[in-house]
Every structure is written in C-alpha cells, then in structure tokens.
Amino acid sequence: MAPSVPRTRAVAALRMKQIALDNQSRTIRRLRAKLETERRESAATKEGLETKVSSLERDLQIQRCDNHSLRNTVTLCHNAIDRRISHLVEAKKEHRTNQANKQQARESHLECHHKLQACIQEAEDTIQEQHLIIEALVEEKSSLLQTIQGNRRSDSNNGGEGSSNSRGGLSREHLMAIATIVATTIQGLVNPNNNQAPPPTPPPRGTKYYYESFPKNKAPTFDGSHDSKLHSLG
C-alpha cells in the first residue's frame, strides 16, 4: 500500500530539518575549531607580546640605569672640569703675582746694583783721594824729616845754643809735633777702623802752631776723614 502524501511531506520536512541541523552542527564545529585556533594564536601572540613587553621593560630599566650612571658621570666630569678651571684661574693669578714679584725683584735688584755701583765708584774716588792725600802727607813728612835733620845738624854745629832755627824758621819741637800729626793722620787714613790709636801730641802752648791759632783747620781724625787742609793737599 502506498504511503500517503502528508506523511511523505512530513518526512521530507524532517529530513530537511535534519540536514539543516547537520549543516548548523558542522558550521558550529568549524567555528569552534576556528575559535580554538584563534584562541591558541591569541594566547601565543599574547605570550609573545608579554615576553616582548617584559624585555622592553628590562631594556627600559637598563636604559634608565645607564642614563642615571651617565648623568652621574657627566655631573662628575662637569665638577672636575669646574675644579680644573678654578685651579687654572688660581694658577694664572699666582703666575701673574709671581711675574709682578719677579719684576719688582728685578727692579729692586737693578736699583741695588746701581746703588752698589755708585757706592763702589764713591769708594774708589775716596780711596783715590786718600791715596793722593797720603802721597802728599808722605812728601810733607819727608820734607819735615829733612828739615828736622837739617835743624839737628845746625844745632850740633852751633853747639846747642838754642833749639830755634838760626834763620827764624821752625824749632825742633814744632817740627817733631807736626811730623807726629802727619804720621798719625796717615795711619788714620790707611787704617780707618783703628780707633784705638792715641791722639797726636799737640805743639807747646804759645807757639804759632798751637791748635787754637788755626781756627780754619781742625785736628786730624782717626776715622778715615780729613780736614780742609788735607783736602787742599790732595
């Protein structure tokens, strides 16, 4: 007996629904597989990104440490350069001060050298003048000694009739006193530091060679100086 038409249609509808459900099931399984694949890919990507982020964070931390150390190094270098510059400035000031001191010392040395040259020249002039005075005094002493010897010979020839000169000249005592003064003056000029020498014996009072009769001429000194008469002799 042949089936009825409504039953056939119902079976066809059921089969169509079953096919549609099978198609939906396959689509769902395919989508689930795709989703699982995407999830795995997303997890791998996430893990890679996390690893990259952690690596970047480590690099950033290292970079920060490097920057900090570099900043400290730059600061230390800057401080060292500042100290070096300050030392150079101080050294330059000290060099200028030393140059000024050297220039001042050089000028002082030149001034002292000029003064020393002037003193040496003055001492040479004084020594030359004293040599001339000594030569004049030696000549005068020689002439006085000759006069004394002549007076002694004349006294011995006259038989001791007085100590005065027959020609109205100087007596023997006067000539001896003048010779003593000349010898003492020569000794004072030769040895100006010998201040312990005894003073010369003055001529007797009442004679024309007594000290008070010569207001323009002073007594000879023993410190190397000389009077106006000795200047005139020089």
mmCIF file of C-alpha atoms in Angstrom:
data_model
loop_
_atom_site.group_PDB
_atom_site.id
_atom_site.type_symbol
_atom_site.label_atom_id
_atom_site.label_comp_id
_atom_site.label_asym_id
_atom_site.label_seq_id
_atom_site.Cartn_x
_atom_site.Cartn_y
_atom_site.Cartn_z
ATOM 1 C CA MET A 1 0.000 0.000 0.000
ATOM 2 C CA ALA A 2 1.494 3.380 -0.985
ATOM 3 C CA PRO A 3 2.196 5.949 1.682
ATOM 4 C CA SER A 4 0.096 8.966 1.932
ATOM 5 C CA VAL A 5 1.217 12.366 0.666
ATOM 6 C CA PRO A 6 1.091 14.230 4.011
ATOM 7 C CA ARG A 7 3.297 11.658 5.596
ATOM 8 C CA THR A 8 5.781 11.931 2.816
ATOM 9 C CA ARG A 9 5.853 15.654 3.155
ATOM 10 C CA ALA A 10 6.344 15.402 6.892
ATOM 11 C CA VAL A 11 9.253 13.030 6.377
ATOM 12 C CA ALA A 12 10.736 15.347 3.777
ATOM 13 C CA ALA A 13 10.358 18.275 6.118
ATOM 14 C CA LEU A 14 12.010 16.294 8.897
ATOM 15 C CA ARG A 15 14.840 15.339 6.614
ATOM 16 C CA MET A 16 15.275 18.939 5.562
ATOM 17 C CA LYS A 17 15.365 19.985 9.191
ATOM 18 C CA GLN A 18 17.842 17.193 9.944
ATOM 19 C CA ILE A 19 20.051 18.334 7.088
ATOM 20 C CA ALA A 20 19.810 21.914 8.288
ATOM 21 C CA LEU A 21 20.716 20.824 11.821
ATOM 22 C CA ASP A 22 23.600 18.793 10.462
ATOM 23 C CA ASN A 23 24.797 21.788 8.495
ATOM 24 C CA GLN A 24 24.493 24.004 11.569
ATOM 25 C CA SER A 25 26.364 21.422 13.616
ATOM 26 C CA ARG A 26 29.169 21.286 11.082
ATOM 27 C CA THR A 27 29.243 25.092 10.955
ATOM 28 C CA ILE A 28 29.336 25.267 14.749
ATOM 29 C CA ARG A 29 32.136 22.691 14.885
ATOM 30 C CA ARG A 30 34.046 24.559 12.216
ATOM 31 C CA LEU A 31 33.535 27.874 14.021
ATOM 32 C CA ARG A 32 34.516 26.276 17.314
ATOM 33 C CA ALA A 33 37.674 24.885 15.715
ATOM 34 C CA LYS A 34 38.417 28.247 14.186
ATOM 35 C CA LEU A 35 37.765 29.962 17.513
ATOM 36 C CA GLU A 36 40.021 27.490 19.266
ATOM 37 C CA THR A 37 42.698 28.112 16.678
ATOM 38 C CA GLU A 38 42.293 31.851 17.060
ATOM 39 C CA ARG A 39 42.391 31.459 20.834
ATOM 40 C CA ARG A 40 45.618 29.497 20.575
ATOM 41 C CA GLU A 41 47.037 32.087 18.213
ATOM 42 C CA SER A 42 45.855 34.865 20.508
ATOM 43 C CA ALA A 43 47.423 33.120 23.504
ATOM 44 C CA ALA A 44 50.692 32.695 21.606
ATOM 45 C CA THR A 45 50.560 36.303 20.453
ATOM 46 C CA LYS A 46 49.733 37.426 23.983
ATOM 47 C CA GLU A 47 52.599 35.394 25.384
ATOM 48 C CA GLY A 48 54.936 36.833 22.756
ATOM 49 C CA LEU A 49 53.715 40.342 23.488
ATOM 50 C CA GLU A 50 54.120 39.801 27.220
ATOM 51 C CA THR A 51 57.618 38.499 26.660
ATOM 52 C CA LYS A 52 58.370 41.472 24.430
ATOM 53 C CA VAL A 53 56.860 43.869 26.971
ATOM 54 C CA SER A 54 58.908 42.349 29.784
ATOM 55 C CA SER A 55 62.011 42.520 27.599
ATOM 56 C CA LEU A 56 61.256 46.134 26.748
ATOM 57 C CA GLU A 57 60.711 46.888 30.425
ATOM 58 C CA ARG A 58 64.056 45.322 31.262
ATOM 59 C CA ASP A 59 65.688 47.290 28.468
ATOM 60 C CA LEU A 60 63.996 50.447 29.696
ATOM 61 C CA GLN A 61 65.181 49.791 33.248
ATOM 62 C CA ILE A 62 68.685 49.154 31.992
ATOM 63 C CA GLN A 63 68.479 52.303 29.890
ATOM 64 C CA ARG A 64 67.309 54.258 32.905
ATOM 65 C CA CYS A 65 70.189 52.889 34.950
ATOM 66 C CA ASP A 66 72.577 53.710 32.142
ATOM 67 C CA ASN A 67 71.122 57.189 31.853
ATOM 68 C CA HIS A 68 71.417 57.671 35.605
ATOM 69 C CA SER A 69 75.014 56.485 35.628
ATOM 70 C CA LEU A 70 75.713 58.583 32.549
ATOM 71 C CA ARG A 71 74.128 61.570 34.266
ATOM 72 C CA ASN A 72 76.288 60.952 37.327
ATOM 73 C CA THR A 73 79.355 60.570 35.135
ATOM 74 C CA VAL A 74 78.551 63.776 33.272
ATOM 75 C CA THR A 75 77.987 65.554 36.594
ATOM 76 C CA LEU A 76 81.315 64.284 37.911
ATOM 77 C CA CYS A 77 83.049 65.336 34.705
ATOM 78 C CA HIS A 78 81.405 68.740 34.905
ATOM 79 C CA ASN A 79 82.516 69.157 38.516
ATOM 80 C CA ALA A 80 86.031 68.014 37.623
ATOM 81 C CA ILE A 81 86.123 70.487 34.735
ATOM 82 C CA ASP A 82 84.896 73.267 37.045
ATOM 83 C CA ARG A 83 87.593 72.422 39.589
ATOM 84 C CA ARG A 84 90.197 72.306 36.839
ATOM 85 C CA ILE A 85 89.071 75.689 35.534
ATOM 86 C CA SER A 86 89.174 77.162 39.044
ATOM 87 C CA HIS A 87 92.674 75.702 39.532
ATOM 88 C CA LEU A 88 93.771 77.163 36.222
ATOM 89 C CA VAL A 89 92.354 80.572 37.162
ATOM 90 C CA GLU A 90 94.149 80.448 40.513
ATOM 91 C CA ALA A 91 97.343 79.299 38.799
ATOM 92 C CA LYS A 92 97.037 82.160 36.324
ATOM 93 C CA LYS A 93 96.551 84.659 39.163
ATOM 94 C CA GLU A 94 99.514 83.151 41.009
ATOM 95 C CA HIS A 95 101.579 83.302 37.815
ATOM 96 C CA ARG A 96 100.713 86.971 37.370
ATOM 97 C CA THR A 97 101.584 87.620 41.021
ATOM 98 C CA ASN A 98 104.881 85.795 40.582
ATOM 99 C CA GLN A 99 105.597 87.770 37.429
ATOM 100 C CA ALA A 100 104.871 91.016 39.286
ATOM 101 C CA ASN A 101 107.067 89.914 42.194
ATOM 102 C CA LYS A 102 109.841 88.921 39.793
ATOM 103 C CA GLN A 103 109.565 92.263 38.014
ATOM 104 C CA GLN A 104 109.639 94.087 41.344
ATOM 105 C CA ALA A 105 112.597 91.993 42.499
ATOM 106 C CA ARG A 106 114.362 92.655 39.188
ATOM 107 C CA GLU A 107 113.775 96.393 39.530
ATOM 108 C CA SER A 108 114.922 96.279 43.153
ATOM 109 C CA HIS A 109 117.985 94.298 42.111
ATOM 110 C CA LEU A 110 118.777 96.821 39.396
ATOM 111 C CA GLU A 111 118.306 99.674 41.844
ATOM 112 C CA CYS A 112 120.551 97.941 44.393
ATOM 113 C CA HIS A 113 123.063 97.252 41.622
ATOM 114 C CA HIS A 114 123.079 100.928 40.628
ATOM 115 C CA LYS A 115 123.412 101.962 44.270
ATOM 116 C CA LEU A 116 126.233 99.455 44.741
ATOM 117 C CA GLN A 117 127.960 100.728 41.616
ATOM 118 C CA ALA A 118 127.576 104.288 42.914
ATOM 119 C CA CYS A 119 128.942 103.243 46.321
ATOM 120 C CA ILE A 120 131.831 101.410 44.657
ATOM 121 C CA GLN A 121 132.572 104.434 42.488
ATOM 122 C CA GLU A 122 132.362 106.707 45.506
ATOM 123 C CA ALA A 123 134.631 104.361 47.480
ATOM 124 C CA GLU A 124 137.098 104.273 44.582
ATOM 125 C CA ASP A 125 137.046 108.060 44.391
ATOM 126 C CA THR A 126 137.539 108.262 48.161
ATOM 127 C CA ILE A 127 140.381 105.732 48.024
ATOM 128 C CA GLN A 128 141.976 107.647 45.158
ATOM 129 C CA GLU A 129 141.601 110.878 47.087
ATOM 130 C CA GLN A 130 143.052 109.258 50.211
ATOM 131 C CA HIS A 131 145.963 107.904 48.170
ATOM 132 C CA LEU A 132 146.637 111.404 46.889
ATOM 133 C CA ILE A 133 146.388 112.765 50.427
ATOM 134 C CA ILE A 134 148.700 110.028 51.711
ATOM 135 C CA GLU A 135 151.217 110.785 48.967
ATOM 136 C CA ALA A 136 151.073 114.487 49.803
ATOM 137 C CA LEU A 137 151.428 113.753 53.521
ATOM 138 C CA VAL A 138 154.325 111.360 52.879
ATOM 139 C CA GLU A 139 156.056 114.024 50.829
ATOM 140 C CA GLU A 140 155.384 116.566 53.557
ATOM 141 C CA LYS A 141 156.643 114.108 56.173
ATOM 142 C CA SER A 142 159.806 113.530 54.130
ATOM 143 C CA SER A 143 160.373 117.262 53.816
ATOM 144 C CA LEU A 144 159.734 117.721 57.539
ATOM 145 C CA LEU A 145 162.164 114.919 58.389
ATOM 146 C CA GLN A 146 164.746 116.517 56.157
ATOM 147 C CA THR A 147 164.118 119.846 57.881
ATOM 148 C CA ILE A 148 164.429 118.179 61.302
ATOM 149 C CA GLN A 149 167.682 116.526 60.283
ATOM 150 C CA GLY A 150 168.954 119.847 58.970
ATOM 151 C CA ASN A 151 167.968 121.551 62.234
ATOM 152 C CA ARG A 152 169.712 118.822 64.205
ATOM 153 C CA ARG A 153 172.858 119.267 62.167
ATOM 154 C CA SER A 154 172.648 123.036 62.560
ATOM 155 C CA ASP A 155 172.076 122.631 66.319
ATOM 156 C CA SER A 156 175.052 120.313 66.575
ATOM 157 C CA ASN A 157 177.124 122.760 64.563
ATOM 158 C CA ASN A 158 176.031 125.695 66.742
ATOM 159 C CA GLY A 159 176.974 123.790 69.896
ATOM 160 C CA GLY A 160 173.478 123.584 71.327
ATOM 161 C CA GLU A 161 172.865 127.336 71.621
ATOM 162 C CA GLY A 162 169.104 127.054 71.495
ATOM 163 C CA SER A 163 166.543 124.990 69.803
ATOM 164 C CA SER A 164 165.319 127.680 67.401
ATOM 165 C CA ASN A 165 166.415 127.898 63.819
ATOM 166 C CA SER A 166 169.065 130.466 63.009
ATOM 167 C CA ARG A 167 167.058 131.627 60.002
ATOM 168 C CA GLY A 168 163.926 132.299 62.037
ATOM 169 C CA GLY A 169 162.261 129.025 60.942
ATOM 170 C CA LEU A 170 160.567 126.303 62.978
ATOM 171 C CA SER A 171 162.002 124.868 66.159
ATOM 172 C CA ARG A 172 162.780 121.185 66.533
ATOM 173 C CA GLU A 173 159.861 120.641 68.929
ATOM 174 C CA HIS A 174 157.450 122.238 66.465
ATOM 175 C CA LEU A 175 158.715 120.110 63.593
ATOM 176 C CA MET A 176 158.525 116.938 65.692
ATOM 177 C CA ALA A 177 154.922 117.764 66.663
ATOM 178 C CA ILE A 178 153.967 118.410 63.027
ATOM 179 C CA ALA A 179 155.652 115.142 61.949
ATOM 180 C CA THR A 180 153.741 113.265 64.660
ATOM 181 C CA ILE A 181 150.453 114.802 63.458
ATOM 182 C CA VAL A 182 151.239 113.888 59.839
ATOM 183 C CA ALA A 183 152.192 110.300 60.763
ATOM 184 C CA THR A 184 149.040 109.860 62.854
ATOM 185 C CA THR A 185 146.891 111.271 60.039
ATOM 186 C CA ILE A 186 148.480 108.868 57.560
ATOM 187 C CA GLN A 187 147.854 105.968 59.922
ATOM 188 C CA GLY A 188 144.211 107.030 60.309
ATOM 189 C CA LEU A 189 143.766 107.221 56.545
ATOM 190 C CA VAL A 190 145.397 103.842 55.966
ATOM 191 C CA ASN A 191 143.549 102.113 58.833
ATOM 192 C CA PRO A 192 140.236 103.990 59.217
ATOM 193 C CA ASN A 193 138.808 101.368 61.611
ATOM 194 C CA ASN A 194 141.710 101.550 64.040
ATOM 195 C CA ASN A 195 140.148 103.976 66.502
ATOM 196 C CA GLN A 196 142.354 102.916 69.427
ATOM 197 C CA ALA A 197 145.378 104.939 68.313
ATOM 198 C CA PRO A 198 146.446 107.626 70.802
ATOM 199 C CA PRO A 199 145.841 111.251 69.846
ATOM 200 C CA PRO A 200 148.795 113.213 68.470
ATOM 201 C CA THR A 201 150.908 115.271 70.819
ATOM 202 C CA PRO A 202 149.972 118.944 70.357
ATOM 203 C CA PRO A 203 152.674 121.579 69.923
ATOM 204 C CA PRO A 204 153.651 123.547 73.022
ATOM 205 C CA ARG A 205 151.439 126.402 74.075
ATOM 206 C CA GLY A 206 152.447 129.849 72.991
ATOM 207 C CA THR A 207 153.685 128.762 69.572
ATOM 208 C CA LYS A 208 152.190 129.707 66.236
ATOM 209 C CA TYR A 209 151.461 126.017 65.540
ATOM 210 C CA TYR A 210 149.225 125.578 68.563
ATOM 211 C CA TYR A 211 145.755 124.276 67.624
ATOM 212 C CA GLU A 212 143.900 127.357 68.747
ATOM 213 C CA SER A 213 145.896 129.563 66.380
ATOM 214 C CA PHE A 214 144.313 127.683 63.383
ATOM 215 C CA PRO A 215 140.526 128.266 63.547
ATOM 216 C CA LYS A 216 140.041 127.099 59.941
ATOM 217 C CA ASN A 217 141.873 123.760 60.355
ATOM 218 C CA LYS A 218 140.593 121.063 62.691
ATOM 219 C CA ALA A 219 142.603 118.389 64.429
ATOM 220 C CA PRO A 220 143.112 115.219 62.382
ATOM 221 C CA THR A 221 140.573 112.486 62.973
ATOM 222 C CA PHE A 222 141.125 108.736 63.086
ATOM 223 C CA ASP A 223 138.007 107.519 61.301
ATOM 224 C CA GLY A 224 139.332 107.997 57.811
ATOM 225 C CA SER A 225 138.126 111.607 57.384
ATOM 226 C CA HIS A 226 140.415 114.617 56.887
ATOM 227 C CA ASP A 227 140.254 118.347 57.275
ATOM 228 C CA SER A 228 140.203 121.131 54.733
ATOM 229 C CA LYS A 229 143.957 121.457 54.714
ATOM 230 C CA LEU A 230 144.320 117.796 53.777
ATOM 231 C CA HIS A 231 141.734 118.337 51.023
ATOM 232 C CA SER A 232 143.833 121.153 49.661
ATOM 233 C CA LEU A 233 146.873 118.899 49.772
ATOM 234 C CA GLY A 234 145.026 116.285 47.745
#
